[in-house]
Amino acid sequence: MSQAIVGLELPDLQETLGQDQPAFRARQVYDAIYRQKVTDLTQITSLPLNLRKELASKAAVGLPEAAAEYQSKDGTRRYLLKLQDQRTVEAVLMPEEGRDTICISSQVGCPVNCQFCLTALMGLERNLTAGEIVGQVLFIMRAHGISTESDRLNIVMMGMGEPLLNLPNVIKATRLLADPAGIGISPRRITLSTAGIVPKMAELGREPVRPKLAISLNASSEEQRRELMPITRKYSLKDLLAACKAYPLRPWEKLTFEYVLLKGVNDSDADARRVVKLLAHLNAKVNLIALNPGPGIAFETPDDERVHAFQAIVRRAMPCFVRKPRGRDIFAACGQLKREGVAGG
Ligand code: SAH
C-alpha cells in the first residue's frame, strides 16, 4: 500500500518530499491536491518531472473509489466509497436550489448503539484517517464539479460513526477542509454531530479551527434517553447539558439539537414541553427528524400532524425546524447508512 498524500498538511508534505526540497514545492503539492483536486501525482505539472516521478514511486493521491452509487428521485446521491484497505464508508450529496450539502462519515461503522439507527448494527470497524474524511469531500466535489468559489457548499459530519470518538482526525480534517489556501470551506459551513461524548466536547471547544456543534438529543428525559441511546448511561443527560452550557460558542454560533421523532415513544406534547425546559437556558435551535425507517429497526415514523404539533410547541421557545428526509428511497437518509444496496437487506 503506497502512502496517501490526501490528509497531509504542509509540514507532513515537506517531510514526504524531503527536507532538502524548498518550501514552495510542498505548497505546490498542497495546491494541486486540495485546490486543483488532481487524482494522479503525475498531473502535478508545477513540479519538475524527476520530482514528480520520485513522489509517484512512493506515494499516491489516495482518494477513495466509488464501489457503488445510488441516485434518489429527489436528487440525493449516495456513494459507497472504497478505502485503501477495501473497507467501505458512505457519503451523501444533497443538492438543493442554491446550495449543496455533503454528508460524510467519520468512522467505519459506529460504536454508539442508538436503537433507531442502522449504522449501529454494524458495530465499529475502525476510525477513518484525516485523509479518508477529507477524501470523501474531494471525491464528491470532483465528481459533481462543485467549487467553493462559485457554489455554496455545506459539510455535515453526520454520516457513519461518532466524530467525537475520532477527534484528532476529525480536527485535522476540519483544518484541511477550512484552509482558504486549499479546499476553502468556511468553518461556519461545517457541522459535526455528536451523540454526546461529554468529555470530548470541551476538547473540541478548545480547537481554534472547529466545526459547528450539533448534539443528538433524541429524548426528553434521562430515562428515555438511556433506553434509546445506551451510551448515555456513561454520559448522562445532566452532564451533557452542563457541557453544553459551558461550551464556548462563537458570536455567530448556536448549538443545534437534533431530535429523532419516534411514533408513540418520544413525540408527545409533554415530550415537546420537556425538551423546551431542558434547553431553555441554552442558546439553542432544534432540528426535528421524523424517523427514517429501516429493516431491524423496531420504531415507527410519526404522522406529519404529530411532527408539526411537536414543532409548534418547541417553536414558541426557540427556533425549531423539521428536517426534510432526503434520499429515503435509496437508504441515504439519517440513520439509514449501512453500506448496503437499495434493498437495504
Ligand atoms: N454519531 C453522531 C453522528 C451521526 S448523525 C450522532 O449521533 O450525532 C446522525 C443523525 O441522525 C443523529 O442526529 C441521529 O440521531 C439521527 N438518526 C439516527 N438514526 C435515525 C433514523 N433512523 N431516522 C432519523 N434520524 C436518525
GROMACS .gro file of C-alpha atoms and ligand atoms in nm:
model
  371
    1MET     CA    1   0.000   0.000   0.000
    2SER     CA    2   0.158   0.330  -0.103
    3GLN     CA    3   0.149   0.635   0.117
    4ALA     CA    4  -0.160   0.856   0.074
    5ILE     CA    5  -0.100   1.227   0.015
    6VAL     CA    6  -0.458   1.336   0.089
    7GLY     CA    7  -0.473   1.413   0.459
    8LEU     CA    8  -0.124   1.560   0.479
    9GLU     CA    9  -0.076   1.920   0.591
   10LEU     CA   10   0.219   2.135   0.477
   11PRO     CA   11   0.476   2.012   0.733
   12ASP     CA   12   0.382   1.648   0.657
   13LEU     CA   13   0.421   1.718   0.285
   14GLN     CA   14   0.761   1.875   0.340
   15GLU     CA   15   0.869   1.560   0.518
   16THR     CA   16   0.739   1.337   0.239
   17LEU     CA   17   0.917   1.544  -0.027
   18GLY     CA   18   1.238   1.554   0.175
   19GLN     CA   19   1.367   1.837   0.396
   20ASP     CA   20   1.616   1.932   0.124
   21GLN     CA   21   1.333   2.045  -0.106
   22PRO     CA   22   1.242   2.416  -0.094
   23ALA     CA   23   0.920   2.501   0.096
   24PHE     CA   24   0.741   2.617  -0.218
   25ARG     CA   25   0.746   2.260  -0.352
   26ALA     CA   26   0.532   2.143  -0.060
   27ARG     CA   27   0.294   2.433  -0.129
   28GLN     CA   28   0.271   2.331  -0.496
   29VAL     CA   29   0.172   1.978  -0.400
   30TYR     CA   30  -0.075   2.113  -0.142
   31ASP     CA   31  -0.235   2.337  -0.404
   32ALA     CA   32  -0.255   2.056  -0.659
   33ILE     CA   33  -0.422   1.813  -0.418
   34TYR     CA   34  -0.664   2.036  -0.231
   35ARG     CA   35  -0.736   2.324  -0.473
   36GLN     CA   36  -0.691   2.170  -0.817
   37LYS     CA   37  -0.802   1.828  -0.691
   38VAL     CA   38  -0.569   1.620  -0.907
   39THR     CA   39  -0.620   1.245  -0.884
   40ASP     CA   40  -0.276   1.141  -1.002
   41LEU     CA   41   0.057   1.272  -0.875
   42THR     CA   42   0.196   1.276  -1.229
   43GLN     CA   43  -0.060   1.551  -1.303
   44ILE     CA   44   0.122   1.797  -1.075
   45THR     CA   45   0.285   1.977  -1.366
   46SER     CA   46   0.423   2.255  -1.146
   47LEU     CA   47   0.678   2.003  -1.014
   48PRO     CA   48   0.988   1.910  -1.216
   49LEU     CA   49   0.944   1.578  -1.392
   50ASN     CA   50   1.202   1.390  -1.185
   51LEU     CA   51   1.045   1.503  -0.856
   52ARG     CA   52   0.700   1.409  -0.983
   53LYS     CA   53   0.827   1.063  -1.074
   54GLU     CA   54   1.005   1.015  -0.745
   55LEU     CA   55   0.695   1.117  -0.549
   56ALA     CA   56   0.470   0.893  -0.758
   57SER     CA   57   0.703   0.598  -0.697
   58LYS     CA   58   0.644   0.605  -0.321
   59ALA     CA   59   0.304   0.773  -0.279
   60ALA     CA   60  -0.040   0.815  -0.435
   61VAL     CA   61  -0.310   1.082  -0.401
   62GLY     CA   62  -0.519   0.826  -0.215
   63LEU     CA   63  -0.876   0.934  -0.292
   64PRO     CA   64  -1.146   0.674  -0.228
   65GLU     CA   65  -1.306   0.490  -0.520
   66ALA     CA   66  -1.678   0.453  -0.580
   67ALA     CA   67  -1.778   0.093  -0.509
   68ALA     CA   68  -2.143   0.179  -0.572
   69GLU     CA   69  -2.356   0.484  -0.639
   70TYR     CA   70  -2.730   0.532  -0.590
   71GLN     CA   71  -2.947   0.819  -0.710
   72SER     CA   72  -3.271   0.913  -0.533
   73LYS     CA   73  -3.574   1.053  -0.708
   74ASP     CA   74  -3.522   1.372  -0.503
   75GLY     CA   75  -3.171   1.422  -0.649
   76THR     CA   76  -2.980   1.288  -0.348
   77ARG     CA   77  -2.679   1.071  -0.434
   78ARG     CA   78  -2.542   0.810  -0.203
   79TYR     CA   79  -2.190   0.680  -0.257
   80LEU     CA   80  -2.037   0.368  -0.117
   81LEU     CA   81  -1.668   0.462  -0.113
   82LYS     CA   82  -1.389   0.208  -0.103
   83LEU     CA   83  -1.084   0.284   0.109
   84GLN     CA   84  -0.729   0.156   0.059
   85ASP     CA   85  -0.788  -0.144   0.286
   86GLN     CA   86  -1.102  -0.236   0.085
   87ARG     CA   87  -1.337  -0.133   0.365
   88THR     CA   88  -1.620   0.095   0.263
   89VAL     CA   89  -1.795   0.401   0.405
   90GLU     CA   90  -2.085   0.610   0.286
   91ALA     CA   91  -2.102   0.972   0.179
   92VAL     CA   92  -2.413   1.152   0.058
   93LEU     CA   93  -2.461   1.457  -0.167
   94MET     CA   94  -2.783   1.653  -0.120
   95PRO     CA   95  -2.818   1.915  -0.392
   96GLU     CA   96  -3.065   2.198  -0.332
   97GLU     CA   97  -3.155   2.521  -0.506
   98GLY     CA   98  -2.854   2.745  -0.447
   99ARG     CA   99  -2.660   2.515  -0.218
  100ASP     CA  100  -2.518   2.167  -0.186
  101THR     CA  101  -2.471   1.965   0.131
  102ILE     CA  102  -2.226   1.678   0.160
  103CYS     CA  103  -2.273   1.436   0.449
  104ILE     CA  104  -1.956   1.245   0.538
  105SER     CA  105  -1.858   0.958   0.767
  106SER     CA  106  -1.601   0.972   1.046
  107GLN     CA  107  -1.567   0.600   1.126
  108VAL     CA  108  -1.622   0.267   0.952
  109GLY     CA  109  -1.933   0.158   1.140
  110CYS     CA  110  -2.014   0.308   1.479
  111PRO     CA  111  -1.967   0.202   1.843
  112VAL     CA  112  -2.263   0.407   1.973
  113ASN     CA  113  -2.556   0.174   1.994
  114CYS     CA  114  -2.855   0.403   1.918
  115GLN     CA  115  -3.163   0.183   1.898
  116PHE     CA  116  -3.315   0.358   1.596
  117CYS     CA  117  -3.004   0.374   1.376
  118LEU     CA  118  -2.899   0.123   1.112
  119THR     CA  119  -2.528   0.206   1.131
  120ALA     CA  120  -2.532   0.088   1.493
  121LEU     CA  121  -2.599  -0.267   1.373
  122MET     CA  122  -2.251  -0.277   1.212
  123GLY     CA  123  -2.058  -0.202   1.529
  124LEU     CA  124  -1.725  -0.020   1.499
  125GLU     CA  125  -1.467  -0.145   1.249
  126ARG     CA  126  -1.215   0.138   1.270
  127ASN     CA  127  -1.157   0.513   1.276
  128LEU     CA  128  -1.110   0.698   0.949
  129THR     CA  129  -0.787   0.889   0.893
  130ALA     CA  130  -0.799   1.263   0.827
  131GLY     CA  131  -0.725   1.184   0.462
  132GLU     CA  132  -1.017   0.943   0.439
  133ILE     CA  133  -1.251   1.205   0.587
  134VAL     CA  134  -1.131   1.480   0.352
  135GLY     CA  135  -1.118   1.231   0.062
  136GLN     CA  136  -1.496   1.185   0.074
  137VAL     CA  137  -1.544   1.559   0.017
  138LEU     CA  138  -1.282   1.581  -0.258
  139PHE     CA  139  -1.431   1.278  -0.433
  140ILE     CA  140  -1.782   1.428  -0.443
  141MET     CA  141  -1.665   1.779  -0.533
  142ARG     CA  142  -1.472   1.635  -0.827
  143ALA     CA  143  -1.749   1.401  -0.939
  144HIS     CA  144  -2.000   1.687  -0.949
  145GLY     CA  145  -1.776   1.978  -1.047
  146ILE     CA  146  -1.854   2.157  -0.720
  147SER     CA  147  -1.629   2.455  -0.650
  148THR     CA  148  -1.608   2.657  -0.329
  149GLU     CA  149  -1.559   2.970  -0.536
  150SER     CA  150  -1.891   2.952  -0.719
  151ASP     CA  151  -2.106   2.717  -0.510
  152ARG     CA  152  -2.243   2.732  -0.158
  153LEU     CA  153  -2.127   2.412  -0.002
  154ASN     CA  154  -2.209   2.277   0.344
  155ILE     CA  155  -2.037   1.982   0.506
  156VAL     CA  156  -2.207   1.779   0.776
  157MET     CA  157  -2.021   1.511   0.971
  158MET     CA  158  -2.340   1.317   1.022
  159GLY     CA  159  -2.270   1.001   0.828
  160MET     CA  160  -2.143   0.678   0.975
  161GLY     CA  161  -1.963   0.696   1.305
  162GLU     CA  162  -1.927   0.914   1.612
  163PRO     CA  163  -1.693   1.203   1.523
  164LEU     CA  164  -1.601   1.286   1.883
  165LEU     CA  165  -1.463   0.934   1.926
  166ASN     CA  166  -1.220   1.013   1.643
  167LEU     CA  167  -1.148   1.370   1.742
  168PRO     CA  168  -0.782   1.421   1.638
  169ASN     CA  169  -0.852   1.301   1.283
  170VAL     CA  170  -1.177   1.496   1.262
  171ILE     CA  171  -0.998   1.814   1.371
  172LYS     CA  172  -0.716   1.766   1.124
  173ALA     CA  173  -0.973   1.704   0.851
  174THR     CA  174  -1.157   2.021   0.951
  175ARG     CA  175  -0.838   2.228   0.923
  176LEU     CA  176  -0.781   2.087   0.574
  177LEU     CA  177  -1.142   2.146   0.466
  178ALA     CA  178  -1.140   2.502   0.601
  179ASP     CA  179  -0.800   2.619   0.479
  180PRO     CA  180  -0.852   2.913   0.239
  181ALA     CA  181  -0.528   2.813   0.061
  182GLY     CA  182  -0.673   2.468  -0.003
  183ILE     CA  183  -1.029   2.337  -0.012
  184GLY     CA  184  -1.161   2.659   0.139
  185ILE     CA  185  -1.491   2.575   0.310
  186SER     CA  186  -1.567   2.818   0.591
  187PRO     CA  187  -1.592   2.656   0.938
  188ARG     CA  188  -1.935   2.822   0.956
  189ARG     CA  189  -2.043   2.578   0.686
  190ILE     CA  190  -1.905   2.267   0.853
  191THR     CA  191  -2.111   2.092   1.123
  192LEU     CA  192  -2.021   1.799   1.343
  193SER     CA  193  -2.293   1.596   1.511
  194THR     CA  194  -2.234   1.401   1.830
  195ALA     CA  195  -2.437   1.154   2.031
  196GLY     CA  196  -2.299   1.340   2.334
  197ILE     CA  197  -1.947   1.226   2.424
  198VAL     CA  198  -1.931   1.473   2.710
  199PRO     CA  199  -1.555   1.491   2.789
  200LYS     CA  200  -1.468   1.539   2.422
  201MET     CA  201  -1.695   1.842   2.388
  202ALA     CA  202  -1.467   2.061   2.599
  203GLU     CA  203  -1.169   1.937   2.396
  204LEU     CA  204  -1.344   2.034   2.074
  205GLY     CA  205  -1.425   2.376   2.218
  206ARG     CA  206  -1.054   2.449   2.266
  207GLU     CA  207  -0.969   2.397   1.898
  208PRO     CA  208  -0.902   2.720   1.708
  209VAL     CA  209  -1.043   2.577   1.383
  210ARG     CA  210  -1.350   2.369   1.458
  211PRO     CA  211  -1.686   2.285   1.307
  212LYS     CA  212  -2.020   2.398   1.448
  213LEU     CA  213  -2.157   2.160   1.708
  214ALA     CA  214  -2.481   1.967   1.678
  215ILE     CA  215  -2.599   1.731   1.952
  216SER     CA  216  -2.831   1.436   1.909
  217LEU     CA  217  -3.076   1.480   2.197
  218ASN     CA  218  -3.345   1.238   2.080
  219ALA     CA  219  -3.523   1.212   2.415
  220SER     CA  220  -3.690   1.438   2.667
  221SER     CA  221  -3.581   1.269   2.989
  222GLU     CA  222  -3.282   1.088   3.135
  223GLU     CA  223  -3.468   0.753   3.147
  224GLN     CA  224  -3.596   0.778   2.791
  225ARG     CA  225  -3.256   0.875   2.658
  226ARG     CA  226  -3.095   0.582   2.835
  227GLU     CA  227  -3.335   0.346   2.662
  228LEU     CA  228  -3.287   0.493   2.315
  229MET     CA  229  -2.917   0.575   2.335
  230PRO     CA  230  -2.737   0.334   2.570
  231ILE     CA  231  -2.418   0.549   2.551
  232THR     CA  232  -2.592   0.794   2.779
  233ARG     CA  233  -2.556   0.552   3.068
  234LYS     CA  234  -2.194   0.661   3.060
  235TYR     CA  235  -2.255   1.024   2.965
  236SER     CA  236  -2.575   1.135   3.134
  237LEU     CA  237  -2.818   1.392   3.001
  238LYS     CA  238  -2.748   1.607   3.305
  239ASP     CA  239  -2.374   1.613   3.233
  240LEU     CA  240  -2.441   1.666   2.863
  241LEU     CA  241  -2.650   1.976   2.933
  242ALA     CA  242  -2.383   2.108   3.171
  243ALA     CA  243  -2.120   2.059   2.897
  244CYS     CA  244  -2.349   2.245   2.655
  245LYS     CA  245  -2.385   2.534   2.898
  246ALA     CA  246  -2.006   2.554   2.933
  247TYR     CA  247  -1.937   2.519   2.559
  248PRO     CA  248  -1.756   2.825   2.414
  249LEU     CA  249  -1.986   2.932   2.131
  250ARG     CA  250  -1.851   3.180   1.880
  251PRO     CA  251  -2.052   3.504   1.844
  252TRP     CA  252  -2.234   3.380   1.533
  253GLU     CA  253  -2.300   3.030   1.662
  254LYS     CA  254  -2.590   2.845   1.823
  255LEU     CA  255  -2.596   2.487   1.950
  256THR     CA  256  -2.809   2.267   1.729
  257PHE     CA  257  -3.004   1.986   1.890
  258GLU     CA  258  -3.130   1.703   1.674
  259TYR     CA  259  -3.434   1.511   1.784
  260VAL     CA  260  -3.549   1.194   1.608
  261LEU     CA  261  -3.924   1.160   1.649
  262LEU     CA  262  -4.038   0.804   1.720
  263LYS     CA  263  -4.410   0.739   1.699
  264GLY     CA  264  -4.568   0.697   2.042
  265VAL     CA  265  -4.227   0.692   2.212
  266ASN     CA  266  -4.087   1.046   2.236
  267ASP     CA  267  -4.324   1.252   2.021
  268SER     CA  268  -4.598   1.370   2.259
  269ASP     CA  269  -4.683   1.727   2.355
  270ALA     CA  270  -4.545   1.652   2.700
  271ASP     CA  271  -4.214   1.544   2.541
  272ALA     CA  272  -4.204   1.870   2.346
  273ARG     CA  273  -4.261   2.072   2.664
  274ARG     CA  274  -3.985   1.879   2.841
  275VAL     CA  275  -3.745   1.948   2.553
  276VAL     CA  276  -3.820   2.320   2.586
  277LYS     CA  277  -3.747   2.303   2.958
  278LEU     CA  278  -3.421   2.111   2.909
  279LEU     CA  279  -3.287   2.360   2.655
  280ALA     CA  280  -3.436   2.680   2.795
  281HIS     CA  281  -3.110   2.811   2.939
  282LEU     CA  282  -2.906   2.743   2.622
  283ASN     CA  283  -2.850   2.937   2.302
  284ALA     CA  284  -3.010   2.659   2.101
  285LYS     CA  285  -3.205   2.565   1.796
  286VAL     CA  286  -3.379   2.233   1.736
  287ASN     CA  287  -3.392   2.019   1.422
  288LEU     CA  288  -3.667   1.757   1.427
  289ILE     CA  289  -3.620   1.442   1.219
  290ALA     CA  290  -3.914   1.207   1.174
  291LEU     CA  291  -3.774   0.853   1.198
  292ASN     CA  292  -3.636   0.713   0.874
  293PRO     CA  293  -3.741   0.351   0.893
  294GLY     CA  294  -3.516   0.055   0.821
  295PRO     CA  295  -3.501  -0.322   0.845
  296GLY     CA  296  -3.433  -0.434   1.200
  297ILE     CA  297  -3.547  -0.101   1.348
  298ALA     CA  298  -3.834  -0.152   1.592
  299PHE     CA  299  -3.982   0.200   1.573
  300GLU     CA  300  -4.235   0.377   1.354
  301THR     CA  301  -4.248   0.717   1.187
  302PRO     CA  302  -4.497   0.964   1.336
  303ASP     CA  303  -4.758   1.132   1.111
  304ASP     CA  304  -4.691   1.480   0.976
  305GLU     CA  305  -4.958   1.628   1.206
  306ARG     CA  306  -4.779   1.496   1.513
  307VAL     CA  307  -4.445   1.627   1.387
  308HIS     CA  308  -4.594   1.972   1.330
  309ALA     CA  309  -4.772   1.978   1.666
  310PHE     CA  310  -4.438   1.896   1.833
  311GLN     CA  311  -4.266   2.167   1.633
  312ALA     CA  312  -4.531   2.425   1.722
  313ILE     CA  313  -4.467   2.376   2.094
  314VAL     CA  314  -4.088   2.396   2.070
  315ARG     CA  315  -4.102   2.691   1.830
  316ARG     CA  316  -4.269   2.910   2.089
  317ALA     CA  317  -3.944   2.896   2.287
  318MET     CA  318  -3.664   2.867   2.030
  319PRO     CA  319  -3.603   2.818   1.655
  320CYS     CA  320  -3.724   2.473   1.556
  321PHE     CA  321  -3.716   2.319   1.210
  322VAL     CA  322  -3.836   1.992   1.063
  323ARG     CA  323  -3.559   1.828   0.864
  324LYS     CA  324  -3.682   1.714   0.525
  325PRO     CA  325  -3.594   1.349   0.467
  326ARG     CA  326  -3.354   1.315   0.175
  327GLY     CA  327  -3.295   1.003  -0.028
  328ARG     CA  328  -3.508   0.766   0.183
  329ASP     CA  329  -3.576   0.558  -0.130
  330ILE     CA  330  -3.204   0.479  -0.164
  331PHE     CA  331  -3.134   0.440   0.209
  332ALA     CA  332  -2.937   0.764   0.215
  333ALA     CA  333  -3.132   0.942   0.490
  334CYS     CA  334  -3.024   0.994   0.853
  335GLY     CA  335  -2.981   0.664   1.032
  336GLN     CA  336  -3.004   0.458   0.714
  337LEU     CA  337  -2.637   0.428   0.624
  338LYS     CA  338  -2.539   0.067   0.643
  339ARG     CA  339  -2.311   0.004   0.350
  340GLU     CA  340  -2.562  -0.193   0.150
  341GLY     CA  341  -2.767  -0.169  -0.164
  342VAL     CA  342  -3.106  -0.012  -0.224
  343ALA     CA  343  -3.290  -0.311  -0.084
  344GLY     CA  344  -3.110  -0.245   0.243
  345GLY     CA  345  -3.125  -0.612   0.329
  346SAH     N1  346  -2.295   0.975   1.586
  346SAH     C1  347  -2.331   1.112   1.553
  346SAH     C2  348  -2.333   1.133   1.405
  346SAH     C3  349  -2.444   1.064   1.330
  346SAH     S1  350  -2.557   1.187   1.290
  346SAH     C4  351  -2.460   1.149   1.622
  346SAH     O1  352  -2.520   1.063   1.684
  346SAH     O2  353  -2.498   1.265   1.620
  346SAH     C5  354  -2.694   1.104   1.254
  346SAH     C6  355  -2.819   1.179   1.299
  346SAH     O3  356  -2.927   1.103   1.250
  346SAH     C7  357  -2.830   1.185   1.451
  346SAH     O4  358  -2.887   1.305   1.492
  346SAH     C8  359  -2.925   1.070   1.479
  346SAH     O5  360  -2.996   1.091   1.597
  346SAH     C9  361  -3.011   1.070   1.357
  346SAH     N2  362  -3.068   0.938   1.326
  346SAH    C10  363  -3.015   0.818   1.352
  346SAH     N3  364  -3.097   0.720   1.309
  346SAH    C11  365  -3.203   0.781   1.254
  346SAH    C12  366  -3.322   0.733   1.190
  346SAH     N4  367  -3.345   0.603   1.175
  346SAH     N5  368  -3.409   0.824   1.144
  346SAH    C13  369  -3.385   0.956   1.157
  346SAH     N6  370  -3.275   1.006   1.214
  346SAH    C14  371  -3.185   0.919   1.263
   0.00000   0.00000   0.00000
